[in-house]
Amino acid sequence: SVKERAQVLPVMMNNLAFFYYRKGKHASALTYMQKAFQMEKRAYGAVDFATHLRMAAVTAKLKHHSQSLKHCRISLAVLQETAAQEEEPTLDLQGAFNAHLAVAYHNTAVQLAQTQKLQEASAAAKLAQQLVVYSLPAKHRWVHLINSTARLLRDMHISTTFVTKSIQLPQRTN
């Protein structure tokens, strides 16, 4: 049916975008992500958080960090809105939700760092770190990546704060 086709096409476009993304052809990936985005919006009336995260990944590879940050923030908003609508999530559903939320916060942190917002990046990475502890096994690759990013951003924030305060000239009093 037309409705079924309209629901399958965004998935196909997402898959093609991922194929080109993995091949390192990021401009082509962006083209297919944009098509997936529009088709998903038409088919469902909204765009899923995961599609926003994939769009963020593609735009980041193209060094469009402000655009990537926008999609990361939208994915967080979509996830938070979804959580507000859930009545009594099961334990499994809550774990999966927290894992997705942790990834969204992590990706947001990375893009904040790319846009020179280190304090906010460090805070977002810390939130990701706190969420992932409760949702994934300690040896999971996301746990390792999120923990590494959180440490790196914390250290960068501390270092830049120290340097900034160190180079400030003392005020003269006459």
Coordinates of N, CA, C and O in Angstrom, one line a residue, residues 16-108:
L16 N 20.9 3.7 3.1 CA 21.8 4.2 2.1 C 22.7 5.3 2.7 O 23.9 5.3 2.4
A17 N 22.2 6.1 3.5 CA 23.0 7.2 4.2 C 24.1 6.5 5.0 O 25.3 6.9 4.9
F18 N 23.7 5.5 5.8 CA 24.7 4.8 6.6 C 25.8 4.1 5.7 O 27.0 4.1 6.0
F19 N 25.4 3.5 4.6 CA 26.3 2.9 3.7 C 27.3 3.9 3.2 O 28.5 3.6 3.3
Y20 N 26.9 5.0 2.7 CA 27.8 6.1 2.3 C 28.7 6.6 3.4 O 29.8 7.0 3.2
Y21 N 28.1 6.8 4.6 CA 28.8 7.2 5.7 C 30.0 6.3 6.0 O 31.1 6.8 6.2
R22 N 29.7 5.0 6.1 CA 30.7 4.0 6.4 C 31.8 4.0 5.3 O 33.0 3.7 5.5
K23 N 31.4 4.3 4.0 CA 32.4 4.3 2.9 C 33.2 5.6 2.9 O 34.1 5.8 2.1
G24 N 32.9 6.6 3.8 CA 33.6 7.8 3.9 C 33.1 8.9 2.9 O 33.7 9.9 2.7
K25 N 32.0 8.6 2.2 CA 31.4 9.5 1.3 C 30.3 10.3 2.0 O 29.1 10.1 1.8
H26 N 30.7 11.3 2.8 CA 29.9 12.0 3.7 C 28.9 12.9 3.0 O 27.8 13.1 3.4
A27 N 29.3 13.5 1.8 CA 28.3 14.4 1.1 C 27.2 13.5 0.6 O 26.0 14.0 0.7
S28 N 27.5 12.3 0.1 CA 26.4 11.4 -0.4 C 25.5 11.0 0.8 O 24.3 10.9 0.7
A29 N 26.2 10.7 1.9 CA 25.4 10.3 3.1 C 24.5 11.4 3.5 O 23.3 11.2 3.9
L30 N 24.9 12.7 3.5 CA 24.1 13.8 3.8 C 22.9 13.9 2.9 O 21.8 14.1 3.4
T31 N 23.1 13.7 1.6 CA 22.0 13.7 0.7 C 20.9 12.7 1.0 O 19.7 13.0 1.1
Y32 N 21.3 11.5 1.3 CA 20.3 10.5 1.7 C 19.7 10.7 3.1 O 18.6 10.4 3.3
M33 N 20.5 11.3 4.0 CA 19.9 11.6 5.3 C 18.9 12.7 5.2 O 17.8 12.6 5.8
Q34 N 19.1 13.7 4.3 CA 18.1 14.7 4.1 C 16.8 14.2 3.5 O 15.7 14.6 3.9
K35 N 17.0 13.2 2.6 CA 15.8 12.5 2.0 C 15.1 11.7 3.1 O 13.8 11.8 3.2
A36 N 15.8 11.0 3.9 CA 15.2 10.2 5.0 C 14.5 11.1 5.9 O 13.3 10.8 6.4
F37 N 15.1 12.2 6.2 CA 14.5 13.2 7.1 C 13.1 13.7 6.6 O 12.2 13.7 7.4
Q38 N 13.1 14.1 5.4 CA 11.9 14.6 4.8 C 10.8 13.5 4.7 O 9.6 13.8 5.0
M39 N 11.2 12.3 4.3 CA 10.2 11.2 4.1 C 9.7 10.8 5.5 O 8.5 10.5 5.6
E40 N 10.5 10.8 6.5 CA 10.1 10.4 7.8 C 9.1 11.4 8.4 O 8.1 11.1 9.0
K41 N 9.4 12.7 8.1 CA 8.5 13.8 8.6 C 7.1 13.6 7.9 O 6.1 13.8 8.6
R42 N 7.1 13.3 6.6 CA 5.9 13.1 5.9 C 5.1 11.9 6.4 O 3.9 11.9 6.5
A43 N 5.8 10.8 6.6 CA 5.2 9.5 6.9 C 4.7 9.5 8.3 O 3.6 8.9 8.6
Y44 N 5.4 10.1 9.3 CA 5.1 10.0 10.7 C 4.7 11.3 11.3 O 4.3 11.3 12.5
G45 N 4.9 12.4 10.6 CA 4.6 13.7 11.2 C 5.7 14.3 12.1 O 5.6 15.4 12.6
A46 N 6.7 13.5 12.3 CA 7.9 13.9 13.1 C 9.1 13.1 12.7 O 9.0 12.1 12.0
V47 N 10.2 13.5 13.2 CA 11.5 12.8 12.9 C 12.0 12.2 14.2 O 12.0 12.8 15.3
D48 N 12.3 10.9 14.1 CA 12.8 10.1 15.3 C 14.1 10.7 15.8 O 14.9 11.2 15.1
F49 N 14.4 10.5 17.1 CA 15.6 10.9 17.7 C 16.8 10.3 17.1 O 17.9 10.9 16.9
A50 N 16.7 9.0 16.7 CA 17.9 8.3 16.1 C 18.2 8.9 14.7 O 19.4 9.0 14.3
T51 N 17.2 9.4 14.0 CA 17.5 10.0 12.7 C 18.2 11.4 12.9 O 19.1 11.7 12.2
H52 N 17.8 12.1 14.0 CA 18.5 13.3 14.3 C 20.0 13.0 14.7 O 20.9 13.7 14.3
L53 N 20.2 11.9 15.4 CA 21.6 11.6 15.8 C 22.4 11.2 14.6 O 23.6 11.5 14.5
R54 N 21.8 10.4 13.7 CA 22.5 10.1 12.4 C 22.8 11.3 11.6 O 23.9 11.5 11.1
M55 N 21.9 12.2 11.5 CA 22.1 13.5 10.8 C 23.2 14.3 11.5 O 24.1 14.9 10.8
A56 N 23.3 14.3 12.8 CA 24.3 14.9 13.6 C 25.7 14.3 13.2 O 26.7 15.0 13.1
A57 N 25.7 13.0 13.1 CA 27.0 12.3 12.8 C 27.5 12.7 11.4 O 28.7 13.0 11.2
V58 N 26.6 12.7 10.5 CA 27.0 13.0 9.1 C 27.4 14.5 9.0 O 28.5 14.8 8.4
T59 N 26.7 15.4 9.6 CA 27.1 16.8 9.5 C 28.4 17.1 10.3 O 29.2 17.9 9.9
A60 N 28.6 16.3 11.3 CA 29.9 16.5 12.0 C 31.1 16.1 11.2 O 32.1 16.7 11.2
K61 N 30.9 15.0 10.4 CA 32.0 14.5 9.5 C 32.3 15.6 8.4 O 33.4 15.7 8.0
L62 N 31.3 16.3 8.1 CA 31.4 17.4 7.1 C 31.9 18.7 7.7 O 31.9 19.7 7.1
K63 N 32.2 18.6 9.0 CA 32.7 19.8 9.8 C 31.6 20.9 10.0 O 32.0 22.1 10.2
H64 N 30.4 20.5 9.9 CA 29.3 21.5 10.1 C 28.8 21.3 11.6 O 27.7 20.8 11.8
H65 N 29.7 21.7 12.5 CA 29.5 21.4 13.9 C 28.3 22.1 14.5 O 27.6 21.5 15.4
S66 N 28.0 23.3 14.1 CA 26.8 24.0 14.6 C 25.5 23.3 14.2 O 24.6 23.1 15.0
Q67 N 25.5 22.8 13.0 CA 24.3 22.0 12.5 C 24.2 20.7 13.2 O 23.1 20.3 13.6
S68 N 25.4 20.1 13.4 CA 25.4 18.8 14.2 C 24.9 19.0 15.6 O 24.1 18.2 16.1
L69 N 25.4 20.0 16.2 CA 24.9 20.3 17.6 C 23.4 20.5 17.6 O 22.7 20.1 18.6
K70 N 22.9 21.2 16.7 CA 21.4 21.4 16.6 C 20.7 20.1 16.6 O 19.7 19.9 17.3
H71 N 21.1 19.2 15.8 CA 20.5 17.9 15.7 C 20.7 17.1 17.0 O 19.7 16.3 17.4
C72 N 21.8 17.2 17.6 CA 22.0 16.5 18.9 C 21.0 17.0 19.9 O 20.4 16.2 20.6
R73 N 20.9 18.3 20.0 CA 20.0 18.9 20.9 C 18.5 18.5 20.6 O 17.7 18.3 21.6
I74 N 18.2 18.5 19.4 CA 16.8 18.1 19.0 C 16.6 16.6 19.4 O 15.5 16.2 20.0
S75 N 17.6 15.8 19.2 CA 17.4 14.3 19.6 C 17.2 14.2 21.1 O 16.4 13.4 21.6
L76 N 17.9 15.0 21.9 CA 17.7 15.1 23.3 C 16.3 15.5 23.7 O 15.6 14.9 24.5
A77 N 15.8 16.5 23.0 CA 14.5 17.0 23.3 C 13.4 16.0 22.9 O 12.5 15.7 23.7
V78 N 13.6 15.3 21.8 CA 12.7 14.2 21.4 C 12.7 13.1 22.4 O 11.6 12.6 22.8
L79 N 13.8 12.7 22.9 CA 13.9 11.6 23.9 C 13.3 12.1 25.2 O 12.5 11.3 25.8
Q80 N 13.5 13.3 25.6 CA 12.9 13.8 26.9 C 11.4 13.9 26.8 O 10.7 13.6 27.7
E81 N 10.9 14.3 25.6 CA 9.5 14.4 25.4 C 8.9 13.0 25.4 O 7.8 12.8 26.0
T82 N 9.5 12.0 24.8 CA 9.1 10.7 24.8 C 9.0 10.1 26.3 O 8.0 9.5 26.6
A83 N 10.0 10.4 27.1 CA 10.0 10.0 28.4 C 8.9 10.5 29.2 O 8.3 9.9 30.1
A84 N 8.6 11.8 29.0 CA 7.5 12.5 29.7 C 6.1 11.8 29.4 O 5.2 11.9 30.2
Q85 N 6.0 11.2 28.2 CA 4.7 10.6 27.8 C 4.6 9.2 28.3 O 3.5 8.7 28.3
E86 N 5.7 8.5 28.6 CA 5.6 7.2 29.1 C 5.0 7.1 30.5 O 5.4 7.9 31.4
E87 N 4.2 6.2 30.7 CA 3.5 6.0 32.0 C 4.4 5.2 33.0 O 4.9 5.7 33.9
E88 N 4.5 3.9 32.7 CA 5.3 3.0 33.5 C 6.2 2.1 32.7 O 5.8 1.0 32.3
P89 N 7.4 2.7 32.3 CA 8.3 1.9 31.4 C 8.8 0.6 32.2 O 9.0 0.7 33.4
T90 N 9.0 -0.4 31.4 CA 9.6 -1.6 32.0 C 11.0 -1.4 32.3 O 11.6 -0.4 31.7
L91 N 11.7 -2.3 33.0 CA 13.1 -2.1 33.4 C 13.9 -2.2 32.1 O 14.9 -1.4 31.9
D92 N 13.6 -3.1 31.2 CA 14.3 -3.2 29.9 C 14.2 -2.0 29.1 O 15.2 -1.5 28.5
L93 N 13.0 -1.5 29.0 CA 12.7 -0.2 28.2 C 13.5 0.9 28.8 O 14.1 1.8 28.1
Q94 N 13.5 1.0 30.2 CA 14.2 2.1 30.9 C 15.7 2.1 30.6 O 16.3 3.1 30.4
G95 N 16.3 0.8 30.6 CA 17.7 0.7 30.3 C 18.0 1.1 28.9 O 19.0 1.8 28.7
A96 N 17.2 0.7 27.9 CA 17.5 1.1 26.5 C 17.3 2.6 26.4 O 18.1 3.2 25.7
F97 N 16.3 3.1 27.0 CA 16.1 4.6 26.9 C 17.3 5.3 27.5 O 17.8 6.3 26.9
N98 N 17.8 4.9 28.7 CA 19.0 5.6 29.3 C 20.2 5.4 28.4 O 21.0 6.4 28.3
A99 N 20.4 4.3 27.8 CA 21.5 4.1 26.9 C 21.4 5.1 25.7 O 22.4 5.7 25.3
H100 N 20.2 5.2 25.1 CA 20.1 6.2 24.0 C 20.3 7.6 24.5 O 20.9 8.4 23.8
L101 N 19.8 7.9 25.7 CA 19.9 9.2 26.2 C 21.4 9.5 26.5 O 21.9 10.6 26.2
A102 N 22.1 8.5 27.0 CA 23.6 8.7 27.2 C 24.3 9.0 25.9 O 25.2 9.9 25.9
V103 N 24.0 8.3 24.9 CA 24.6 8.5 23.6 C 24.3 9.9 23.1 O 25.2 10.6 22.5
A104 N 23.1 10.3 23.2 CA 22.7 11.6 22.8 C 23.4 12.7 23.5 O 23.9 13.7 23.0
Y105 N 23.5 12.6 24.9 CA 24.3 13.5 25.7 C 25.8 13.5 25.3 O 26.4 14.5 25.2
H106 N 26.3 12.3 25.0 CA 27.7 12.2 24.6 C 28.0 12.9 23.3 O 28.9 13.7 23.2
N107 N 27.1 12.7 22.3 CA 27.3 13.3 21.0 C 27.1 14.8 21.1 O 27.8 15.6 20.5
T108 N 26.2 15.3 22.0 CA 26.0 16.7 22.2 C 27.3 17.3 22.8 O 27.7 18.3 22.4

